[in-house]
RNA sequence: GGGCCUGUAGCUCAGUUGGUUAGAGCGCUACCUUGACACGGUAGAGGUCACAGAUUCGAGUUCUGUCAGGCCCACCA
């Protein structure tokens, strides 16, 4: 631990602050009239970077280190004020920890792979990736304009090139913003989730999971987005309420001469119906179990079976099972060993099928095929319409569709309901590890604590293993090939994994080990796995990426598990959850000790800011108008986990605080005269109050309540320091007659200013550094306040009540002046104060300072015992004539 | 349907383990050109602490219920 400034101490009843007596006062006329935030911010950002203020020192031990698992922002467009908000919270924490003497590891990453980037590139250039297109070297594509026509098809490598170049541009803009905000990020620790280091980490992660038996692939129905044409994981699925209709369809019972009516929201799936089910206790349908139903239109015989999953109250109490309408259909399909009749293809359109062929039994193949041919090639909405018409024509529709609202699963980034499509996917096995995952969550400290419940409830409700393969392009590829069998098909059971020294590898452009490129895709040769990883597969490794997992054991030991993961609450189920899972599977460890959850920024109508709502406030103009410190002030005013309405008033207050610090600093540091021992009762009393403020602010920071620390500091800065103490000692600090009093005042002023600057430094890094540089940098030998030590004032031996008494006297006279509409600067000709004896004694101790502040020359004191302790009344006051000129 | 958070002045928010008369800033009103700062200062007005019960000598604070807003999860025929 570095040597911090030692606390001032008491000696022979005198308070000796640790101050250099040979300080030179500053010349205020050399300073600008106002703090020019923009100019100063750029200046300090440059100097900090040049001086390596933010640099992590790998040589220092774990105990002195504080590591931040920074969220890599998604690089797809622009940042909004919510980003600045939450990143400021992290920055305040990191700067505070640095001032405690810690070695800060605060990297910045960019999350630039995955769908958001692909979508941005598609729109920006009006292109689509078509893996069948050949690569075009030196392809020049201009940004899209309005009338570009249909998107241009480009090859996968060309598409990836565009993704890389566009994200590189965006990252520059992001970095400029973060620098402007003053994030104390170590830019030598920059990474992006598509870069070589991250691809390699993802590959090593996959190989490790594979070796440990935690991953598997299988061909099974999985949730599928028909627009993006990829599988998705449970964590990326959300429910949305949509309008739909119940369609009541009559099914005949085979050989029984009776029928029943089911209610379905998906009549278009009738062709995929493979069964009918009802609750086993439902007397209406018990006699049907074991018989066969005949589907209308297609005339397909299907089994009728009982299932406790059925809710007799819902619909008509009996329903059709299709492959696949929803997750329960998948369950029944497995449980009853029903045939697979997949009618919806990967593109969301009805595929060509032939009734009467194996697996597609029907009593009337001609009729079935004729009906189905109308559906072939149609999308779901079109098919639904046609299917309803067919049902109506056949007489199976027993009544007109009945409108209902129901919830349907959507990919969070998608616009069409998810379908269940059978495909081969890779999974990380998690369902069998819920207990361990829950235990990991409990070992982490969550701020605020109730956020752990989000993690807990998600983990408890997990019902699918983690699907990590995506049928997309701009992502980290699987480091894997498959042998090609003699029939030309891949042998999925014998994957060829890349050896570690090959990593990272793109199996699409590199042949499998032991093969040459000529053997790609031919029997006896190899074929690449063309899928890419779920972006969370890489993002969930940020602690490992930053800490040098498997590449730098010394660094890893110093950084992992990391100290804090800052993030927002809506991605607890994805980012936090997957990161915890990865750390558990790879290292049997928690990934970090703390999670700090920032709330959302809401618009004035209390709605979450989001691009789709169009209520986003961008940060740059706010930084220009109010200054970075003011924007940070607004951010830091919000406690962790609390959503905050965007309020420009708070920015104004922040700007005011910056100005006040600037001016107070100018005043204090321009006082001429040597600081000396603090002996005056008022000074000692004020320092005692200041010590209490330091203690409270420190306690607040220690309980992760940065907003509390800020408000504690701010309150005493205004009321205690600028409004009162400064006014009370102004006269004495310039006294020609009271040398000891003047030295005491100057010492106290300087020490207070230094302390306030340090308390504010994590929140307002620019203004505090600026004022620090005027004098304290030289005096302390610490060029940057951000490398100075967090203040720890010891008791000065003063009595805070004395300070309160002085404030009360000052306020009483001011009130009298205000009531008499007299200028505060007007001298007081005569004054008589009344108080009880205890208070009077305290007044006596500070009276000369009070008189100095109110411009009085003398004051009578009278004791009135009925007055409460601390209460002060003005028995008499008279003002001098205003001075001419 | 289960769970969590929030509800305090016109607005944005504090209010620690229950304890005098509920706080701050903004806004509003009046006044003050003051030698750090007019990007300033002094003073003032403004609240049934969402509602109803309960516990207690005492509740903004604890408990129960209700209402309102937000979020997480589940349900998806």
Tab-separated table of N, CA, C and O in Angstrom, chain A residues 542-626:
chain	number	residue	atom	x	y	z
A	542	UNK	N	-15.922	-12.313	-19.999
A	542	UNK	CA	-15.169	-11.066	-19.790
A	542	UNK	C	-14.212	-11.152	-18.600
A	542	UNK	O	-13.086	-10.670	-18.714
A	543	UNK	N	-14.573	-11.778	-17.476
A	543	UNK	CA	-13.573	-11.856	-16.392
A	543	UNK	C	-12.340	-12.657	-16.816
A	543	UNK	O	-11.214	-12.300	-16.462
A	544	UNK	N	-12.557	-13.716	-17.572
A	544	UNK	CA	-11.434	-14.538	-18.015
A	544	UNK	C	-10.600	-13.802	-19.058
A	544	UNK	O	-9.376	-13.865	-19.053
A	545	UNK	N	-11.279	-13.086	-19.957
A	545	UNK	CA	-10.569	-12.353	-21.006
A	545	UNK	C	-9.670	-11.302	-20.377
A	545	UNK	O	-8.498	-11.168	-20.717
A	546	UNK	N	-10.224	-10.558	-19.449
A	546	UNK	CA	-9.481	-9.458	-18.840
A	546	UNK	C	-8.351	-9.973	-17.949
A	546	UNK	O	-7.285	-9.370	-17.865
A	547	UNK	N	-8.605	-11.097	-17.310
A	547	UNK	CA	-7.644	-11.526	-16.289
A	547	UNK	C	-6.550	-12.443	-16.837
A	547	UNK	O	-5.709	-12.906	-16.084
A	548	UNK	N	-6.566	-12.681	-18.128
A	548	UNK	CA	-5.478	-13.476	-18.687
A	548	UNK	C	-5.570	-14.956	-18.364
A	548	UNK	O	-4.563	-15.643	-18.212
A	549	UNK	N	-6.792	-15.445	-18.318
A	549	UNK	CA	-7.070	-16.851	-18.044
A	549	UNK	C	-6.301	-17.752	-19.020
A	549	UNK	O	-6.365	-17.555	-20.229
A	550	UNK	N	-5.562	-18.678	-18.507
A	550	UNK	CA	-4.798	-19.664	-19.283
A	550	UNK	C	-3.676	-19.063	-20.123
A	550	UNK	O	-2.994	-19.765	-20.839
A	551	UNK	N	-3.525	-17.740	-20.105
A	551	UNK	CA	-2.433	-17.163	-20.884
A	551	UNK	C	-1.414	-16.490	-19.988
A	551	UNK	O	-0.268	-16.352	-20.361
A	552	UNK	N	-1.846	-16.037	-18.807
A	552	UNK	CA	-0.964	-15.288	-17.929
A	552	UNK	C	-1.318	-15.616	-16.476
A	552	UNK	O	-2.073	-14.893	-15.834
A	553	UNK	N	-0.781	-16.723	-15.976
A	553	UNK	CA	-1.209	-17.211	-14.647
A	553	UNK	C	-1.003	-16.191	-13.532
A	553	UNK	O	-1.835	-16.103	-12.626
A	554	UNK	N	0.080	-15.402	-13.612
A	554	UNK	CA	0.323	-14.417	-12.565
A	554	UNK	C	-0.770	-13.362	-12.538
A	554	UNK	O	-1.314	-13.020	-11.498
A	555	UNK	N	-1.072	-12.875	-13.715
A	555	UNK	CA	-2.123	-11.868	-13.849
A	555	UNK	C	-3.480	-12.451	-13.413
A	555	UNK	O	-4.252	-11.803	-12.701
A	556	UNK	N	-3.742	-13.658	-13.841
A	556	UNK	CA	-5.001	-14.321	-13.488
A	556	UNK	C	-5.156	-14.413	-11.975
A	556	UNK	O	-6.216	-14.104	-11.421
A	557	UNK	N	-4.078	-14.788	-11.310
A	557	UNK	CA	-4.136	-14.914	-9.851
A	557	UNK	C	-4.391	-13.562	-9.196
A	557	UNK	O	-5.021	-13.495	-8.138
A	558	UNK	N	-3.934	-12.488	-9.833
A	558	UNK	CA	-4.121	-11.154	-9.257
A	558	UNK	C	-5.478	-10.549	-9.552
A	558	UNK	O	-5.864	-9.574	-8.929
A	559	UNK	N	-6.173	-11.087	-10.548
A	559	UNK	CA	-7.398	-10.419	-10.987
A	559	UNK	C	-8.655	-11.272	-10.863
A	559	UNK	O	-9.758	-10.741	-10.896
A	560	UNK	N	-8.513	-12.559	-10.750
A	560	UNK	CA	-9.687	-13.435	-10.765
A	560	UNK	C	-9.793	-14.179	-9.438
A	560	UNK	O	-8.784	-14.692	-8.961
A	561	UNK	N	-10.986	-14.243	-8.841
A	561	UNK	CA	-12.222	-13.581	-9.253
A	561	UNK	C	-12.095	-12.066	-9.155
A	561	UNK	O	-11.385	-11.569	-8.301
A	562	UNK	N	-12.826	-11.383	-10.004
A	562	UNK	CA	-12.718	-9.932	-10.026
A	562	UNK	C	-13.516	-9.346	-8.861
A	562	UNK	O	-14.264	-10.035	-8.189
A	563	UNK	N	-13.310	-8.038	-8.640
A	563	UNK	CA	-13.974	-7.430	-7.493
A	563	UNK	C	-15.417	-7.058	-7.780
A	563	UNK	O	-16.288	-7.309	-6.959
A	564	UNK	N	-15.649	-6.457	-8.929
A	564	UNK	CA	-17.020	-6.001	-9.152
A	564	UNK	C	-17.441	-6.156	-10.603
A	564	UNK	O	-16.658	-5.944	-11.522
A	565	UNK	N	-18.667	-6.551	-10.757
A	565	UNK	CA	-19.329	-6.558	-12.055
A	565	UNK	C	-20.424	-5.507	-12.006
A	565	UNK	O	-21.409	-5.678	-11.307
A	566	UNK	N	-20.260	-4.414	-12.726
A	566	UNK	CA	-21.357	-3.454	-12.829
A	566	UNK	C	-22.238	-3.845	-14.019
A	566	UNK	O	-21.720	-4.190	-15.079
A	567	UNK	N	-23.519	-3.773	-13.849
A	567	UNK	CA	-24.398	-4.021	-14.998
A	567	UNK	C	-25.819	-3.591	-14.680
A	567	UNK	O	-26.114	-3.203	-13.571
A	568	UNK	N	-26.677	-3.660	-15.670
A	568	UNK	CA	-28.056	-3.261	-15.433
A	568	UNK	C	-28.905	-4.501	-15.178
A	568	UNK	O	-28.497	-5.623	-15.457
A	569	UNK	N	-30.095	-4.266	-14.609
A	569	UNK	CA	-30.839	-5.424	-14.093
A	569	UNK	C	-31.488	-6.282	-15.153
A	569	UNK	O	-31.752	-7.445	-14.924
A	570	UNK	N	-31.734	-5.719	-16.355
A	570	UNK	CA	-32.454	-6.546	-17.325
A	570	UNK	C	-31.579	-7.637	-17.929
A	570	UNK	O	-32.092	-8.534	-18.584
A	571	UNK	N	-30.271	-7.565	-17.692
A	571	UNK	CA	-29.444	-8.640	-18.227
A	571	UNK	C	-28.847	-9.515	-17.127
A	571	UNK	O	-27.819	-10.153	-17.327
A	572	UNK	N	-29.536	-9.570	-15.995
A	572	UNK	CA	-29.106	-10.508	-14.955
A	572	UNK	C	-29.249	-11.934	-15.467
A	572	UNK	O	-28.392	-12.782	-15.261
A	573	UNK	N	-30.332	-12.181	-16.206
A	573	UNK	CA	-30.572	-13.560	-16.654
A	573	UNK	C	-29.638	-13.981	-17.782
A	573	UNK	O	-29.486	-15.161	-18.063
A	574	UNK	N	-29.073	-12.996	-18.469
A	574	UNK	CA	-28.152	-13.355	-19.539
A	574	UNK	C	-26.707	-13.168	-19.072
A	574	UNK	O	-26.038	-14.123	-18.714
A	575	UNK	N	-26.287	-11.906	-19.032
A	575	UNK	CA	-24.863	-11.662	-18.823
A	575	UNK	C	-24.382	-12.153	-17.455
A	575	UNK	O	-23.402	-12.905	-17.365
A	576	UNK	N	-25.082	-11.732	-16.398
A	576	UNK	CA	-24.652	-12.162	-15.063
A	576	UNK	C	-24.753	-13.685	-14.944
A	576	UNK	O	-23.829	-14.360	-14.494
A	577	UNK	N	-25.888	-14.211	-15.382
A	577	UNK	CA	-26.119	-15.648	-15.232
A	577	UNK	C	-25.072	-16.475	-15.983
A	577	UNK	O	-24.456	-17.393	-15.428
A	578	UNK	N	-24.858	-16.147	-17.250
A	578	UNK	CA	-23.911	-16.933	-18.041
A	578	UNK	C	-22.480	-16.785	-17.512
A	578	UNK	O	-21.676	-17.714	-17.575
A	579	UNK	N	-22.150	-15.583	-17.036
A	579	UNK	CA	-20.799	-15.376	-16.510
A	579	UNK	C	-20.582	-16.219	-15.258
A	579	UNK	O	-19.517	-16.819	-15.067
A	580	UNK	N	-21.608	-16.264	-14.425
A	580	UNK	CA	-21.509	-17.098	-13.227
A	580	UNK	C	-21.381	-18.569	-13.627
A	580	UNK	O	-20.560	-19.316	-13.086
A	581	UNK	N	-22.180	-18.956	-14.631
A	581	UNK	CA	-22.132	-20.351	-15.080
A	581	UNK	C	-20.744	-20.709	-15.617
A	581	UNK	O	-20.180	-21.761	-15.290
A	582	UNK	N	-20.180	-19.815	-16.418
A	582	UNK	CA	-18.868	-20.098	-17.006
A	582	UNK	C	-17.788	-20.211	-15.927
A	582	UNK	O	-16.957	-21.124	-15.959
A	583	UNK	N	-17.788	-19.259	-15.001
A	583	UNK	CA	-16.759	-19.297	-13.951
A	583	UNK	C	-16.887	-20.582	-13.142
A	583	UNK	O	-15.896	-21.197	-12.739
A	584	UNK	N	-18.123	-20.993	-12.936
A	584	UNK	CA	-18.351	-22.224	-12.184
A	584	UNK	C	-17.830	-23.439	-12.961
A	584	UNK	O	-17.136	-24.297	-12.411
A	585	UNK	N	-18.142	-23.491	-14.252
A	585	UNK	CA	-17.753	-24.666	-15.038
A	585	UNK	C	-16.247	-24.702	-15.300
A	585	UNK	O	-15.646	-25.764	-15.329
A	586	UNK	N	-15.649	-23.530	-15.486
A	586	UNK	CA	-14.218	-23.510	-15.801
A	586	UNK	C	-13.349	-23.593	-14.551
A	586	UNK	O	-12.325	-24.250	-14.553
A	587	UNK	N	-13.758	-22.858	-13.521
A	587	UNK	CA	-12.846	-22.702	-12.379
A	587	UNK	C	-13.471	-23.131	-11.054
A	587	UNK	O	-12.800	-23.088	-10.021
A	588	UNK	N	-14.743	-23.514	-11.067
A	588	UNK	CA	-15.405	-23.859	-9.816
A	588	UNK	C	-15.481	-22.673	-8.874
A	588	UNK	O	-15.450	-22.816	-7.654
A	589	UNK	N	-15.589	-21.487	-9.452
A	589	UNK	CA	-15.458	-20.257	-8.662
A	589	UNK	C	-16.565	-19.281	-9.030
A	589	UNK	O	-17.186	-19.390	-10.090
A	590	UNK	N	-16.784	-18.307	-8.150
A	590	UNK	CA	-17.584	-17.159	-8.552
A	590	UNK	C	-16.703	-16.272	-9.434
A	590	UNK	O	-15.481	-16.277	-9.290
A	591	UNK	N	-17.311	-15.536	-10.367
A	591	UNK	CA	-16.494	-14.696	-11.249
A	591	UNK	C	-16.095	-13.364	-10.622
A	591	UNK	O	-15.110	-12.764	-11.029
A	592	UNK	N	-16.885	-12.901	-9.648
A	592	UNK	CA	-16.598	-11.627	-8.982
A	592	UNK	C	-17.245	-11.662	-7.597
A	592	UNK	O	-18.156	-12.441	-7.346
A	593	UNK	N	-16.772	-10.778	-6.730
A	593	UNK	CA	-17.286	-10.752	-5.361
A	593	UNK	C	-18.540	-9.903	-5.235
A	593	UNK	O	-19.374	-10.146	-4.372
A	594	UNK	N	-18.623	-8.882	-6.082
A	594	UNK	CA	-19.753	-7.960	-5.992
A	594	UNK	C	-20.386	-7.773	-7.360
A	594	UNK	O	-19.687	-7.788	-8.365
A	595	UNK	N	-21.697	-7.567	-7.335
A	595	UNK	CA	-22.378	-7.105	-8.535
A	595	UNK	C	-23.037	-5.783	-8.182
A	595	UNK	O	-23.751	-5.699	-7.181
A	596	UNK	N	-22.766	-4.761	-8.960
A	596	UNK	CA	-23.379	-3.446	-8.728
A	596	UNK	C	-24.369	-3.182	-9.852
A	596	UNK	O	-23.988	-3.108	-11.016
A	597	UNK	N	-25.622	-3.080	-9.474
A	597	UNK	CA	-26.676	-2.951	-10.479
A	597	UNK	C	-27.144	-1.504	-10.559
A	597	UNK	O	-27.650	-0.950	-9.587
A	598	UNK	N	-26.992	-0.905	-11.725
A	598	UNK	CA	-27.504	0.447	-11.925
A	598	UNK	C	-28.940	0.375	-12.414
A	598	UNK	O	-29.321	-0.563	-13.108
A	599	UNK	N	-29.692	1.389	-12.050
A	599	UNK	CA	-31.077	1.452	-12.530
A	599	UNK	C	-31.125	1.990	-13.949
A	599	UNK	O	-30.104	2.136	-14.622
A	600	UNK	N	-32.320	2.259	-14.375
A	600	UNK	CA	-32.520	2.800	-15.719
A	600	UNK	C	-32.716	4.300	-15.636
A	600	UNK	O	-33.150	4.837	-14.620
A	601	UNK	N	-32.473	4.947	-16.754
A	601	UNK	CA	-32.852	6.342	-16.873
A	601	UNK	C	-34.219	6.382	-17.542
A	601	UNK	O	-34.428	5.784	-18.595
A	602	UNK	N	-35.127	7.046	-16.881
A	602	UNK	CA	-36.482	7.137	-17.409
A	602	UNK	C	-36.698	8.528	-17.994
A	602	UNK	O	-36.068	9.491	-17.558
A	603	UNK	N	-37.583	8.598	-18.964
A	603	UNK	CA	-37.898	9.924	-19.494
A	603	UNK	C	-38.839	10.615	-18.499
A	603	UNK	O	-39.260	10.019	-17.520
A	604	UNK	N	-39.139	11.892	-18.726
A	604	UNK	CA	-39.953	12.605	-17.736
A	604	UNK	C	-41.318	11.931	-17.474
A	604	UNK	O	-41.916	12.147	-16.432
A	605	UNK	N	-41.779	11.109	-18.424
A	605	UNK	CA	-43.029	10.373	-18.183
A	605	UNK	C	-42.784	9.033	-17.506
A	605	UNK	O	-43.656	8.161	-17.484
A	606	UNK	N	-41.581	8.855	-17.013
A	606	UNK	CA	-41.194	7.658	-16.281
A	606	UNK	C	-41.200	6.402	-17.147
A	606	UNK	O	-41.455	5.308	-16.664
A	607	UNK	N	-40.953	6.569	-18.421
A	607	UNK	CA	-40.819	5.406	-19.306
A	607	UNK	C	-39.337	5.174	-19.561
A	607	UNK	O	-38.562	6.122	-19.658
A	608	UNK	N	-38.986	3.917	-19.683
A	608	UNK	CA	-37.588	3.604	-19.941
A	608	UNK	C	-37.160	4.189	-21.288
A	608	UNK	O	-37.893	4.115	-22.264
A	609	UNK	N	-35.954	4.783	-21.288
A	609	UNK	CA	-35.461	5.301	-22.555
A	609	UNK	C	-35.069	4.149	-23.460
A	609	UNK	O	-34.325	3.270	-23.055
A	610	UNK	N	-35.576	4.167	-24.656
A	610	UNK	CA	-35.162	3.134	-25.601
A	610	UNK	C	-35.341	3.667	-27.011
A	610	UNK	O	-36.190	4.518	-27.263
A	611	UNK	N	-34.502	3.155	-27.877
A	611	UNK	CA	-34.520	3.612	-29.256
A	611	UNK	C	-35.900	3.464	-29.865
A	611	UNK	O	-36.384	4.338	-30.552
A	612	UNK	N	-36.533	2.300	-29.592
A	612	UNK	CA	-37.797	2.039	-30.265
A	612	UNK	C	-38.878	3.022	-29.822
A	612	UNK	O	-39.779	3.343	-30.585
A	613	UNK	N	-38.768	3.507	-28.577
A	613	UNK	CA	-39.775	4.470	-28.120
A	613	UNK	C	-39.462	5.882	-28.610
A	613	UNK	O	-40.296	6.770	-28.523
A	614	UNK	N	-38.229	6.075	-29.089
A	614	UNK	CA	-37.875	7.389	-29.605
A	614	UNK	C	-37.745	8.461	-28.539
A	614	UNK	O	-37.836	9.647	-28.816
A	615	UNK	N	-37.523	8.046	-27.284
A	615	UNK	CA	-37.429	9.038	-26.206
A	615	UNK	C	-35.999	9.132	-25.655
A	615	UNK	O	-35.792	9.524	-24.519
A	616	UNK	N	-35.052	8.774	-26.507
A	616	UNK	CA	-33.668	8.716	-26.043
A	616	UNK	C	-33.049	10.106	-25.998
A	616	UNK	O	-33.229	10.912	-26.913
A	617	UNK	N	-32.331	10.383	-24.923
A	617	UNK	CA	-31.560	11.614	-24.810
A	617	UNK	C	-30.091	11.257	-25.055
A	617	UNK	O	-29.558	10.365	-24.408
A	618	UNK	N	-29.475	11.904	-26.019
A	618	UNK	CA	-28.060	11.619	-26.270
A	618	UNK	C	-27.205	12.507	-25.376
A	618	UNK	O	-27.599	13.611	-25.015
A	619	UNK	N	-26.018	12.015	-25.015
A	619	UNK	CA	-25.261	12.708	-23.971
A	619	UNK	C	-24.382	13.868	-24.432
A	619	UNK	O	-24.113	14.757	-23.644
A	620	UNK	N	-23.936	13.877	-25.707
A	620	UNK	CA	-22.905	14.840	-26.080
A	620	UNK	C	-23.314	16.292	-25.839
A	620	UNK	O	-22.553	17.077	-25.281
A	621	UNK	N	-24.531	16.636	-26.224
A	621	UNK	CA	-24.911	18.048	-26.065
A	621	UNK	C	-25.038	18.428	-24.593
A	621	UNK	O	-24.824	19.576	-24.219
A	622	UNK	N	-25.350	17.435	-23.751
A	622	UNK	CA	-25.425	17.711	-22.312
A	622	UNK	C	-24.028	17.978	-21.756
A	622	UNK	O	-23.832	18.870	-20.934
A	623	UNK	N	-23.075	17.186	-22.235
A	623	UNK	CA	-21.693	17.392	-21.798
A	623	UNK	C	-21.204	18.768	-22.240
A	623	UNK	O	-20.504	19.456	-21.510
A	624	UNK	N	-21.601	19.165	-23.448
A	624	UNK	CA	-21.196	20.476	-23.943
A	624	UNK	C	-21.834	21.589	-23.127
A	624	UNK	O	-21.198	22.562	-22.764
A	625	UNK	N	-23.119	21.409	-22.833
A	625	UNK	CA	-23.846	22.497	-22.192
A	625	UNK	C	-23.527	22.616	-20.696
A	625	UNK	O	-23.356	23.722	-20.180
A	626	UNK	N	-23.455	21.487	-20.020
A	626	UNK	CA	-23.297	21.540	-18.566
A	626	UNK	C	-21.898	21.155	-18.095
A	626	UNK	O	-21.521	21.460	-16.973
